[in-house]
Each structure stands twice: as structure tokens, then as C-alpha cells.
mmCIF file of C-alpha atoms in Angstrom:
data_model
loop_
_atom_site.group_PDB
_atom_site.id
_atom_site.type_symbol
_atom_site.label_atom_id
_atom_site.label_comp_id
_atom_site.label_asym_id
_atom_site.label_seq_id
_atom_site.Cartn_x
_atom_site.Cartn_y
_atom_site.Cartn_z
ATOM 1 C CA MET A 1159 -26.703 10.298 -29.220
ATOM 2 C CA LEU A 1160 -26.199 7.893 -31.885
ATOM 3 C CA ALA A 1161 -24.402 5.219 -31.751
ATOM 4 C CA PRO A 1162 -20.059 5.878 -32.967
ATOM 5 C CA SER A 1163 -19.513 4.584 -36.372
ATOM 6 C CA ALA A 1164 -16.396 1.832 -37.115
ATOM 7 C CA ASP A 1165 -13.867 4.185 -37.352
ATOM 8 C CA ALA A 1166 -15.296 5.892 -34.175
ATOM 9 C CA LYS A 1167 -15.054 2.392 -32.470
ATOM 10 C CA GLU A 1168 -11.574 1.827 -33.823
ATOM 11 C CA THR A 1169 -10.288 5.132 -32.547
ATOM 12 C CA VAL A 1170 -11.807 3.981 -29.248
ATOM 13 C CA ALA A 1171 -10.199 0.516 -29.362
ATOM 14 C CA THR A 1172 -6.665 2.380 -30.267
ATOM 15 C CA ARG A 1173 -6.499 5.403 -28.192
ATOM 16 C CA PRO A 1174 -2.834 5.359 -26.337
ATOM 17 C CA ARG A 1175 -3.040 6.192 -22.570
ATOM 18 C CA GLU A 1176 -1.527 9.734 -21.487
ATOM 19 C CA VAL A 1177 1.267 8.602 -18.636
ATOM 20 C CA TRP A 1178 1.135 12.442 -17.087
ATOM 21 C CA ILE A 1179 -2.991 11.294 -16.206
ATOM 22 C CA ASP A 1180 -2.070 8.114 -14.237
ATOM 23 C CA TYR A 1181 1.010 10.810 -12.508
ATOM 24 C CA ALA A 1182 -1.333 12.966 -11.749
ATOM 25 C CA ARG A 1183 -3.587 9.959 -10.303
ATOM 26 C CA GLY A 1184 -0.907 8.612 -8.296
ATOM 27 C CA LEU A 1185 0.039 12.009 -6.898
ATOM 28 C CA GLY A 1186 -3.392 12.743 -6.293
ATOM 29 C CA VAL A 1187 -4.655 9.890 -4.247
ATOM 30 C CA VAL A 1188 -1.238 10.038 -2.436
ATOM 31 C CA LEU A 1189 -2.314 13.342 -0.994
ATOM 32 C CA VAL A 1190 -5.952 11.583 -0.127
ATOM 33 C CA VAL A 1191 -4.615 9.465 1.910
ATOM 34 C CA LEU A 1192 -2.190 11.573 3.936
ATOM 35 C CA GLY A 1193 -5.219 14.027 4.415
ATOM 36 C CA HIS A 1194 -7.408 11.773 5.752
ATOM 37 C CA VAL A 1195 -4.372 9.840 7.843
ATOM 38 C CA LEU A 1196 -4.073 13.637 9.151
ATOM 39 C CA GLY A 1197 -7.764 13.946 10.212
ATOM 40 C CA GLY A 1198 -7.504 10.381 12.064
ATOM 41 C CA LEU A 1199 -4.725 11.871 14.235
ATOM 42 C CA VAL A 1200 -6.361 15.212 14.681
ATOM 43 C CA ARG A 1201 -9.587 13.176 16.112
ATOM 44 C CA ALA A 1202 -7.847 10.730 18.035
ATOM 45 C CA ASN A 1203 -5.677 13.801 19.494
ATOM 46 C CA LEU A 1204 -2.099 12.195 18.511
ATOM 47 C CA PHE A 1205 -1.531 15.288 16.457
ATOM 48 C CA PRO A 1206 -1.169 17.792 19.362
ATOM 49 C CA ASP A 1207 0.414 20.872 17.172
ATOM 50 C CA ALA A 1208 -3.559 22.174 16.177
ATOM 51 C CA THR A 1209 -2.394 25.309 14.120
ATOM 52 C CA GLN A 1210 0.523 23.096 12.032
ATOM 53 C CA ALA A 1211 -2.534 20.079 11.419
ATOM 54 C CA ALA A 1212 -4.939 22.807 10.354
ATOM 55 C CA TRP A 1213 -2.819 24.667 7.879
ATOM 56 C CA ILE A 1214 -1.357 21.145 6.392
ATOM 57 C CA ASP A 1215 -5.457 20.114 6.148
ATOM 58 C CA TYR A 1216 -6.133 23.277 4.306
ATOM 59 C CA THR A 1217 -3.259 23.242 1.530
ATOM 60 C CA LEU A 1218 -4.257 19.935 0.823
ATOM 61 C CA TYR A 1219 -8.231 20.508 0.698
ATOM 62 C CA THR A 1220 -8.056 23.480 -1.196
ATOM 63 C CA PHE A 1221 -7.497 21.640 -4.385
ATOM 64 C CA HIS A 1222 -7.070 17.560 -4.076
ATOM 65 C CA MET A 1223 -10.448 16.803 -4.630
ATOM 66 C CA PRO A 1224 -11.089 19.449 -7.265
ATOM 67 C CA LEU A 1225 -8.085 17.559 -8.824
ATOM 68 C CA PHE A 1226 -9.546 14.042 -8.929
ATOM 69 C CA PHE A 1227 -13.145 15.799 -10.410
ATOM 70 C CA PHE A 1228 -10.821 17.398 -13.246
ATOM 71 C CA LEU A 1229 -9.139 14.180 -13.544
ATOM 72 C CA SER A 1230 -12.101 12.280 -13.885
ATOM 73 C CA GLY A 1231 -13.468 14.322 -16.685
ATOM 74 C CA LEU A 1232 -10.581 14.324 -18.707
ATOM 75 C CA ASN A 1233 -11.702 10.900 -20.800
ATOM 76 C CA VAL A 1234 -15.617 11.693 -20.539
ATOM 77 C CA GLN A 1235 -16.112 13.092 -24.378
ATOM 78 C CA PHE A 1236 -13.522 10.372 -25.402
ATOM 79 C CA SER A 1237 -16.124 7.756 -23.484
ATOM 80 C CA LEU A 1238 -19.442 9.179 -25.124
ATOM 81 C CA ARG A 1239 -18.442 8.244 -27.998
ATOM 82 C CA ARG A 1240 -19.554 5.032 -27.483
ATOM 83 C CA GLY A 1241 -22.851 6.433 -26.429
ATOM 84 C CA ALA A 1242 -24.622 7.869 -23.735
ATOM 85 C CA ALA A 1243 -26.063 4.639 -22.632
ATOM 86 C CA THR A 1244 -23.197 2.527 -22.653
ATOM 87 C CA PHE A 1245 -20.846 5.667 -21.194
ATOM 88 C CA LEU A 1246 -23.625 5.390 -18.373
ATOM 89 C CA THR A 1247 -24.352 1.385 -17.979
ATOM 90 C CA GLY A 1248 -19.882 1.812 -17.507
ATOM 91 C CA LYS A 1249 -20.123 3.778 -15.080
ATOM 92 C CA LEU A 1250 -23.308 1.812 -12.914
ATOM 93 C CA TRP A 1251 -20.114 -0.922 -12.624
ATOM 94 C CA THR A 1252 -17.162 0.875 -12.165
ATOM 95 C CA ILE A 1253 -18.782 3.843 -9.529
ATOM 96 C CA ALA A 1254 -22.503 3.157 -8.138
ATOM 97 C CA TYR A 1255 -21.818 -0.753 -7.840
ATOM 98 C CA PRO A 1256 -18.336 -0.196 -5.620
ATOM 99 C CA TYR A 1257 -19.676 2.786 -3.912
ATOM 100 C CA VAL A 1258 -22.592 0.574 -2.498
ATOM 101 C CA LEU A 1259 -20.716 -2.437 -2.314
ATOM 102 C CA TRP A 1260 -17.983 -0.895 -0.154
ATOM 103 C CA SER A 1261 -19.948 1.456 1.703
ATOM 104 C CA LEU A 1262 -21.579 -1.426 3.174
ATOM 105 C CA ILE A 1263 -18.012 -3.488 3.813
ATOM 106 C CA GLN A 1264 -16.504 -0.692 5.256
ATOM 107 C CA GLY A 1265 -19.351 0.164 7.072
ATOM 108 C CA VAL A 1266 -19.939 -3.211 8.610
ATOM 109 C CA ILE A 1267 -16.112 -3.428 10.073
ATOM 110 C CA ILE A 1268 -16.552 -0.147 11.250
ATOM 111 C CA MET A 1269 -19.619 -1.214 13.228
ATOM 112 C CA THR A 1270 -17.788 -4.035 14.070
ATOM 113 C CA LEU A 1271 -14.687 -2.278 15.500
ATOM 114 C CA SER A 1272 -16.365 0.628 16.807
ATOM 115 C CA ARG A 1273 -14.427 0.975 20.282
ATOM 116 C CA ASP A 1274 -11.702 1.972 17.546
ATOM 117 C CA ALA A 1275 -13.514 3.825 15.534
ATOM 118 C CA ASN A 1276 -13.007 7.654 15.332
ATOM 119 C CA ILE A 1277 -16.158 8.024 13.877
ATOM 120 C CA PRO A 1278 -18.547 5.791 14.923
ATOM 121 C CA ILE A 1279 -21.345 4.357 11.981
ATOM 122 C CA TYR A 1280 -24.796 2.853 12.829
ATOM 123 C CA PRO A 1281 -27.094 0.257 10.655
ATOM 124 C CA LYS A 1282 -28.857 3.236 10.106
ATOM 125 C CA ASP A 1283 -26.275 4.879 8.388
ATOM 126 C CA LEU A 1284 -25.543 2.142 5.925
ATOM 127 C CA ALA A 1285 -29.515 1.867 5.305
ATOM 128 C CA GLU A 1286 -29.447 6.093 4.385
ATOM 129 C CA ILE A 1287 -26.281 4.958 2.006
ATOM 130 C CA TRP A 1288 -28.720 5.623 -1.054
ATOM 131 C CA ARG A 1289 -28.962 9.636 -0.202
ATOM 132 C CA SER A 1290 -26.220 10.258 2.656
ATOM 133 C CA PRO A 1291 -22.673 8.389 1.703
ATOM 134 C CA ILE A 1292 -20.503 7.695 4.454
ATOM 135 C CA GLY A 1293 -16.810 8.607 4.643
ATOM 136 C CA GLN A 1294 -15.058 9.111 1.386
ATOM 137 C CA PHE A 1295 -17.588 7.397 -0.521
ATOM 138 C CA TRP A 1296 -18.985 11.139 -1.174
ATOM 139 C CA PHE A 1297 -16.894 10.967 -4.420
ATOM 140 C CA LEU A 1298 -18.287 8.186 -5.938
ATOM 141 C CA TYR A 1299 -21.789 9.150 -5.299
ATOM 142 C CA ALA A 1300 -21.176 13.311 -6.625
ATOM 143 C CA LEU A 1301 -18.781 11.805 -9.566
ATOM 144 C CA MET A 1302 -21.782 9.720 -10.587
ATOM 145 C CA ILE A 1303 -24.178 12.747 -10.434
ATOM 146 C CA CYS A 1304 -21.740 14.300 -12.704
ATOM 147 C CA HIS A 1305 -20.987 11.576 -15.635
ATOM 148 C CA ILE A 1306 -25.377 11.651 -15.347
ATOM 149 C CA VAL A 1307 -25.839 15.157 -16.137
ATOM 150 C CA VAL A 1308 -22.852 15.338 -18.690
ATOM 151 C CA ALA A 1309 -24.122 12.579 -20.549
ATOM 152 C CA LEU A 1310 -27.788 13.647 -20.509
ATOM 153 C CA VAL A 1311 -27.963 16.994 -20.983
ATOM 154 C CA PRO A 1312 -26.785 17.238 -24.701
ATOM 155 C CA ASN A 1313 -26.353 21.169 -24.882
ATOM 156 C CA LYS A 1314 -22.816 21.540 -23.183
ATOM 157 C CA TRP A 1315 -23.788 26.136 -22.134
ATOM 158 C CA VAL A 1316 -26.683 24.324 -20.270
ATOM 159 C CA VAL A 1317 -24.636 22.084 -18.362
ATOM 160 C CA ILE A 1318 -22.234 25.127 -17.320
ATOM 161 C CA ALA A 1319 -24.881 27.055 -16.579
ATOM 162 C CA ILE A 1320 -26.431 23.815 -14.257
ATOM 163 C CA ALA A 1321 -22.491 24.216 -12.556
ATOM 164 C CA ALA A 1322 -22.289 28.009 -12.371
ATOM 165 C CA ILE A 1323 -25.353 28.554 -10.636
ATOM 166 C CA GLY A 1324 -24.407 24.928 -8.047
ATOM 167 C CA PHE A 1325 -21.426 26.638 -7.813
ATOM 168 C CA LEU A 1326 -22.885 29.903 -6.552
ATOM 169 C CA SER A 1327 -25.385 27.980 -4.679
ATOM 170 C CA TYR A 1328 -22.609 25.905 -2.231
ATOM 171 C CA TRP A 1329 -21.184 29.487 -1.692
ATOM 172 C CA ILE A 1330 -23.829 30.693 0.128
ATOM 173 C CA MET A 1331 -25.504 27.702 1.914
ATOM 174 C CA PRO A 1332 -25.270 28.357 5.845
ATOM 175 C CA VAL A 1333 -24.742 24.766 5.928
ATOM 176 C CA ARG A 1334 -23.008 22.553 3.956
ATOM 177 C CA PRO A 1335 -23.853 18.847 3.939
ATOM 178 C CA THR A 1336 -21.761 16.426 2.846
ATOM 179 C CA LEU A 1337 -23.375 16.106 -1.209
ATOM 180 C CA ALA A 1338 -23.614 19.659 -1.582
ATOM 181 C CA LEU A 1339 -20.048 19.229 -2.230
ATOM 182 C CA THR A 1340 -21.269 17.868 -5.712
ATOM 183 C CA LEU A 1341 -22.234 21.650 -6.532
ATOM 184 C CA HIS A 1342 -18.114 22.719 -5.456
ATOM 185 C CA HIS A 1343 -16.849 20.209 -7.468
ATOM 186 C CA PHE A 1344 -18.947 19.997 -10.532
ATOM 187 C CA PRO A 1345 -17.278 22.813 -12.261
ATOM 188 C CA PHE A 1346 -14.024 21.334 -12.111
ATOM 189 C CA TYR A 1347 -15.004 18.223 -13.766
ATOM 190 C CA LEU A 1348 -16.433 20.010 -16.283
ATOM 191 C CA LEU A 1349 -13.252 21.704 -16.593
ATOM 192 C CA GLY A 1350 -11.701 18.091 -17.229
ATOM 193 C CA VAL A 1351 -14.473 17.382 -20.013
ATOM 194 C CA TYR A 1352 -14.688 20.564 -22.151
ATOM 195 C CA ALA A 1353 -10.700 21.459 -21.711
ATOM 196 C CA SER A 1354 -9.319 17.819 -22.594
ATOM 197 C CA ARG A 1355 -8.095 18.550 -25.588
ATOM 198 C CA MET A 1356 -6.026 21.210 -24.732
ATOM 199 C CA VAL A 1357 -4.744 20.232 -21.431
ATOM 200 C CA GLY A 1358 -3.787 17.665 -23.478
ATOM 201 C CA ALA A 1359 -2.008 19.363 -26.294
ATOM 202 C CA TRP A 1360 -0.247 21.674 -23.761
ATOM 203 C CA ARG A 1361 3.284 21.312 -23.314
ATOM 204 C CA PRO A 1362 4.299 23.573 -20.268
ATOM 205 C CA HIS A 1363 7.694 25.255 -19.545
ATOM 206 C CA VAL A 1364 10.308 23.974 -16.952
ATOM 207 C CA MET A 1365 9.831 27.383 -15.389
ATOM 208 C CA ALA A 1366 6.316 27.313 -14.986
ATOM 209 C CA LEU A 1367 6.589 24.864 -12.202
ATOM 210 C CA PRO A 1368 8.065 27.178 -9.350
ATOM 211 C CA VAL A 1369 6.020 29.919 -10.667
ATOM 212 C CA VAL A 1370 3.329 28.163 -10.322
ATOM 213 C CA CYS A 1371 4.406 26.498 -7.055
ATOM 214 C CA LEU A 1372 5.107 29.750 -5.393
ATOM 215 C CA ALA A 1373 1.564 31.478 -6.346
ATOM 216 C CA PHE A 1374 0.370 28.939 -4.912
ATOM 217 C CA ALA A 1375 1.724 28.919 -1.383
ATOM 218 C CA VAL A 1376 1.034 32.801 -1.444
ATOM 219 C CA ALA A 1377 -2.458 31.720 -2.387
ATOM 220 C CA VAL A 1378 -2.734 29.615 0.397
ATOM 221 C CA TYR A 1379 -1.237 31.536 2.789
ATOM 222 C CA LEU A 1380 -3.410 34.391 2.015
ATOM 223 C CA GLY A 1381 -6.933 32.250 0.992
ATOM 224 C CA GLY A 1382 -6.028 30.835 4.877
ATOM 225 C CA GLN A 1383 -6.205 34.189 6.565
ATOM 226 C CA TRP A 1384 -9.255 35.572 4.302
ATOM 227 C CA SER A 1385 -11.468 32.679 4.227
ATOM 228 C CA GLY A 1386 -11.159 31.337 8.116
ATOM 229 C CA MET A 1387 -9.402 28.013 6.538
ATOM 230 C CA ASP A 1388 -12.443 27.637 4.733
ATOM 231 C CA ALA A 1389 -10.908 25.339 1.567
ATOM 232 C CA ASN A 1390 -14.193 25.796 -0.104
ATOM 233 C CA GLY A 1391 -14.471 29.355 0.356
ATOM 234 C CA PRO A 1392 -14.357 31.865 -2.214
ATOM 235 C CA ALA A 1393 -10.908 33.222 -1.151
ATOM 236 C CA SER A 1394 -9.445 29.441 -1.626
ATOM 237 C CA LEU A 1395 -10.485 29.529 -5.488
ATOM 238 C CA PRO A 1396 -6.819 30.732 -6.657
ATOM 239 C CA ALA A 1397 -4.946 28.489 -4.215
ATOM 240 C CA CYS A 1398 -7.483 25.444 -5.814
ATOM 241 C CA ILE A 1399 -6.982 26.372 -9.319
ATOM 242 C CA LEU A 1400 -2.860 26.761 -8.556
ATOM 243 C CA GLY A 1401 -2.529 23.610 -6.808
ATOM 244 C CA ILE A 1402 -4.262 21.663 -9.729
ATOM 245 C CA ALA A 1403 -1.977 23.591 -12.338
ATOM 246 C CA GLY A 1404 0.874 22.599 -10.213
ATOM 247 C CA VAL A 1405 -0.066 19.136 -10.448
ATOM 248 C CA VAL A 1406 -0.635 19.127 -14.300
ATOM 249 C CA ILE A 1407 2.268 20.908 -14.855
ATOM 250 C CA GLY A 1408 4.850 18.765 -12.701
ATOM 251 C CA CYS A 1409 3.091 15.497 -14.516
ATOM 252 C CA LYS A 1410 3.886 16.865 -17.519
ATOM 253 C CA LEU A 1411 7.391 17.638 -17.087
ATOM 254 C CA LEU A 1412 8.050 13.754 -15.488
ATOM 255 C CA ASP A 1413 9.251 11.758 -18.256
ATOM 256 C CA ARG A 1414 7.778 8.104 -18.720
ATOM 257 C CA SER A 1415 10.383 6.141 -16.147
ATOM 258 C CA HIS A 1416 8.367 7.028 -13.350
ATOM 259 C CA ARG A 1417 6.958 3.345 -13.177
ATOM 260 C CA TRP A 1418 6.051 3.628 -9.401
ATOM 261 C CA LEU A 1419 3.998 6.840 -9.939
ATOM 262 C CA ALA A 1420 1.839 5.360 -13.165
ATOM 263 C CA ALA A 1421 1.229 2.209 -11.299
ATOM 264 C CA VAL A 1422 0.451 4.057 -8.056
ATOM 265 C CA GLY A 1423 -1.787 6.155 -10.365
ATOM 266 C CA LEU A 1424 -3.398 2.636 -12.216
ATOM 267 C CA MET A 1425 -4.438 1.646 -8.876
ATOM 268 C CA SER A 1426 -6.012 4.632 -7.517
ATOM 269 C CA MET A 1427 -9.662 3.365 -7.525
ATOM 270 C CA THR A 1428 -8.421 0.591 -5.059
ATOM 271 C CA ILE A 1429 -6.544 2.569 -3.010
ATOM 272 C CA TYR A 1430 -9.113 5.693 -2.634
ATOM 273 C CA ILE A 1431 -11.683 2.471 -1.616
ATOM 274 C CA LEU A 1432 -9.122 0.987 0.655
ATOM 275 C CA HIS A 1433 -7.260 3.565 2.293
ATOM 276 C CA ILE A 1434 -9.509 4.262 5.411
ATOM 277 C CA LEU A 1435 -9.786 0.790 6.628
ATOM 278 C CA ALA A 1436 -5.641 0.298 5.906
ATOM 279 C CA GLY A 1437 -4.330 4.004 7.360
ATOM 280 C CA SER A 1438 -7.016 3.786 10.189
ATOM 281 C CA GLY A 1439 -6.569 -0.245 10.895
ATOM 282 C CA ILE A 1440 -2.358 1.171 11.015
ATOM 283 C CA ARG A 1441 -2.480 3.324 13.524
ATOM 284 C CA VAL A 1442 -5.030 1.349 15.586
ATOM 285 C CA LEU A 1443 -2.652 -1.358 15.567
ATOM 286 C CA MET A 1444 0.549 0.953 16.095
ATOM 287 C CA LEU A 1445 -1.652 2.017 19.280
ATOM 288 C CA LYS A 1446 -2.229 -1.413 20.560
ATOM 289 C CA MET A 1447 1.547 -2.065 19.998
ATOM 290 C CA HIS A 1448 2.209 1.027 22.539
ATOM 291 C CA VAL A 1449 4.140 2.501 19.552
ATOM 292 C CA PRO A 1450 5.266 6.076 20.668
ATOM 293 C CA PRO A 1451 2.664 8.590 19.804
ATOM 294 C CA ASP A 1452 5.068 11.008 17.471
ATOM 295 C CA PRO A 1453 2.861 12.168 15.103
ATOM 296 C CA TRP A 1454 4.816 12.386 12.295
ATOM 297 C CA LEU A 1455 5.501 8.484 12.551
ATOM 298 C CA TYR A 1456 2.056 7.902 12.848
ATOM 299 C CA LEU A 1457 1.454 10.415 9.970
ATOM 300 C CA VAL A 1458 4.293 8.562 7.494
ATOM 301 C CA ALA A 1459 2.904 4.899 8.858
ATOM 302 C CA GLY A 1460 -0.476 5.604 8.177
ATOM 303 C CA THR A 1461 0.258 7.266 4.564
ATOM 304 C CA ALA A 1462 2.403 4.697 3.640
ATOM 305 C CA ALA A 1463 -0.082 1.863 4.925
ATOM 306 C CA GLY A 1464 -2.698 3.617 3.188
ATOM 307 C CA VAL A 1465 -1.217 3.604 -0.600
ATOM 308 C CA VAL A 1466 1.009 0.058 -0.216
ATOM 309 C CA LEU A 1467 -1.231 -1.540 1.291
ATOM 310 C CA PRO A 1468 -4.939 -1.361 -1.299
ATOM 311 C CA MET A 1469 -1.572 -1.797 -3.893
ATOM 312 C CA ILE A 1470 -1.322 -5.295 -2.035
ATOM 313 C CA ALA A 1471 -4.368 -5.815 -2.256
ATOM 314 C CA HIS A 1472 -5.203 -4.878 -5.898
ATOM 315 C CA VAL A 1473 -2.484 -7.777 -7.051
ATOM 316 C CA VAL A 1474 -3.454 -10.008 -5.157
ATOM 317 C CA LEU A 1475 -7.356 -9.653 -6.617
ATOM 318 C CA GLN A 1476 -6.018 -8.959 -10.061
ATOM 319 C CA ARG A 1477 -4.185 -12.239 -9.234
ATOM 320 C CA PHE A 1478 -7.562 -14.323 -8.604
ATOM 321 C CA LYS A 1479 -9.332 -12.675 -11.151
ATOM 322 C CA LEU A 1480 -11.360 -10.691 -8.600
ATOM 323 C CA LEU A 1481 -11.089 -7.066 -9.353
ATOM 324 C CA THR A 1482 -14.462 -7.134 -11.611
ATOM 325 C CA ALA A 1483 -16.012 -8.779 -8.689
ATOM 326 C CA PHE A 1484 -15.197 -6.312 -6.555
ATOM 327 C CA GLY A 1485 -16.232 -3.562 -8.493
ATOM 328 C CA LEU A 1486 -11.994 -2.492 -8.773
ATOM 329 C CA ALA A 1487 -12.212 -3.020 -12.948
ATOM 330 C CA PRO A 1488 -14.711 -2.854 -15.704
ATOM 331 C CA LEU A 1489 -16.494 -5.675 -17.067
ATOM 332 C CA ASN A 1490 -14.786 -6.105 -20.219
ATOM 333 C CA ASP A 1491 -11.233 -5.331 -18.554
ATOM 334 C CA ARG A 1492 -8.716 -7.384 -19.555
ATOM 335 C CA ARG A 1493 -5.598 -5.996 -18.487
ATOM 336 C CA ARG A 1494 -2.703 -7.473 -17.097
ATOM 337 C CA ALA A 1495 -1.351 -5.902 -13.706
ATOM 338 C CA PRO A 1496 -0.980 -2.726 -13.981
ATOM 339 C CA GLN A 1497 3.521 -2.606 -14.292
ATOM 340 C CA VAL A 1498 3.476 1.053 -16.197
ATOM 341 C CA ALA A 1499 0.903 3.293 -18.117
ATOM 342 C CA ILE A 1500 1.167 1.562 -21.278
ATOM 343 C CA SER A 1501 -1.425 1.602 -24.043
ATOM 344 C CA ASP A 1502 -4.965 1.726 -22.413
ATOM 345 C CA PRO A 1503 -7.994 2.797 -23.613
ATOM 346 C CA SER A 1504 -9.856 2.031 -20.265
ATOM 347 C CA ALA A 1505 -10.623 5.223 -18.436
ATOM 348 C CA ARG A 1506 -11.203 4.808 -15.042
ATOM 349 C CA ALA A 1507 -12.432 7.415 -12.325
#
């Protein structure tokens, strides 16, 4: 890819940030935390209503990770104007580096506290993170693959063909290893990449939100029945698309006054990386303090901790100028502490 012109560089440096994307990332990461906290409670036998837990889990997983891949693709074409080499170098720091660093940090902590862990981790697991992600870090691994393919394959129709073949291959796999989720989520990433201008220009009508929400509820119910609660199965695809559409519509209809949600979105990378340690830590602490095992109390407390504690950590690390060192900010990031989504050309995954 040719180096960008001076005009392109100026455009890259001055492009205003779209606040609705921060809102969507904020809402999306809260749903991710909620899903992982719920899963931890189920594995710890703290959420006794298995049917209710299964439906909540199914509803979340039909769309919340495809949503993140979609959002991660929205700024890719814009970022690629700097050139493929510059684009991938930046992703090595903001995705590959935190993947390795935080896989090791989280893995060591869980090994140290193995007695209280729902899913134990062993040294061999850490030695194999180059091919087998642990915990939530599969997302970073898969996202890096998506970035590499789009940056290095110049023909978009070839990329779309690769995504379509991978998508269909995922559905017919008898066994789906974690990294196979890349095949399922790559098309949603490409939807963000190639439809970014159309999505950015779209101004939904206020009545679109209740219609889409109702359709989503119907699709979840039918998809759950027909798919056997397989959130990534073919029967769940309508719920997935409607869930993403509902988040986009809802966030586009919000005005710019929702500073707290924008702040959550701006810190979504930190929340995603740290929420397992925070949410699980609160559950273990509450058990040790003999807090009555009310499933909803634990779910709310774990979700709140999984969002708020990483945000506090983000602000502290930023104050001491350590965000970049921990892979939570780009190398050239000179932003102040995120108060609200203001003009900011940086595109975080």
C-alpha cells in the first residue's frame, strides 16, 4: 500500500470521534462482563436456576462478541490510510502485546489462587498461549488475525470469500476449538470494515428501536428453541444481527450527554482485559466474608466490580503514565484521562 499523502495525514490527524461508537463499546463491554460473571456463578453452583441462566447466557452470546468485532472493524479502513505496515505495527502494540502480557499476568494470578478458581490454569497453558488462548484473551488473538488478513490481502472480494468459506466451515465443524470462533466472527468484523461509511451516515428513526428490540426478543426465543441454545448456530444468526442493530440504533439515538457511558467505552479495552480478575475476585471475597449466596446479588456485585474496578485501575495507570507500558494505550497516545468522547483520532480495537 502506498504511503498516505500529506492531505490524508492531515485528515487522519483531525477526524472527529463518533461518540455513538464509544456508547456502543461501553454497552458491549458491560454485557461481556455480565456474561462472564454469570458463567462464573453457574460453575461455582451459585446460580441454581439453570434454565434461567441458560437463557440469559444464550441471549448475551448471540450478539455481544459479534458486536465487538463489528465495532472493531469500523475504523480499520480509516486507519489503513497510514499504510498497512504502520497499521499492523500499531496493532502489535495494542493487541498482540497486551495479549501476551495479560495472559501471563492473569494466568500466574489464577495459578497462585488455584484453590478458588473455577477454571484452573497450569504452566503448560501459559506455554501454549501462542496457539491456544486462555480465558477472554481469545478475542485479542482472533482480532489480530482479522487485522492481518484485511491489511495484507488487498482485494476485498477475496477477503469476503475467505470470510464466507470460514463462516460456513465453522457451522459444520463437529468440534469447535476456541480459535475457531475467529471463523464465526470474521464476517462481522468485515461488516464493520466495509460498511463503515454507510453505518456512520445512517440516522435511524426513533421508532426503529422498539421494532428491532421486539424482533430481537422473538428471534432469541425461536433461535434458542431451534438451535438447542447454540448461540453461534445458524438459527441464532437473526438474533445476532438484530442484537447488533439494536445496539447501534440505541446508541445513535442517544445524545452527547451520557458521559459515563462514553467513559466506559473509552476504557473498554482495560475493562475487557481486567474484568475476569475483578469480577471473580469479588465473588471469592464475598464467599469468604460469608455473604448470603443470593444469585442476583452476586451477579450485580460481580458485574459492577468487573466494570468499575478496571476503570479505577485505568485512571490510576494513566495518572502515573503507565497505560502504554501495560499495553492499554498506543505508543503515541497523548490523551488525557477520558472524561467524555471528544475529538480523538485514535482507533482502539
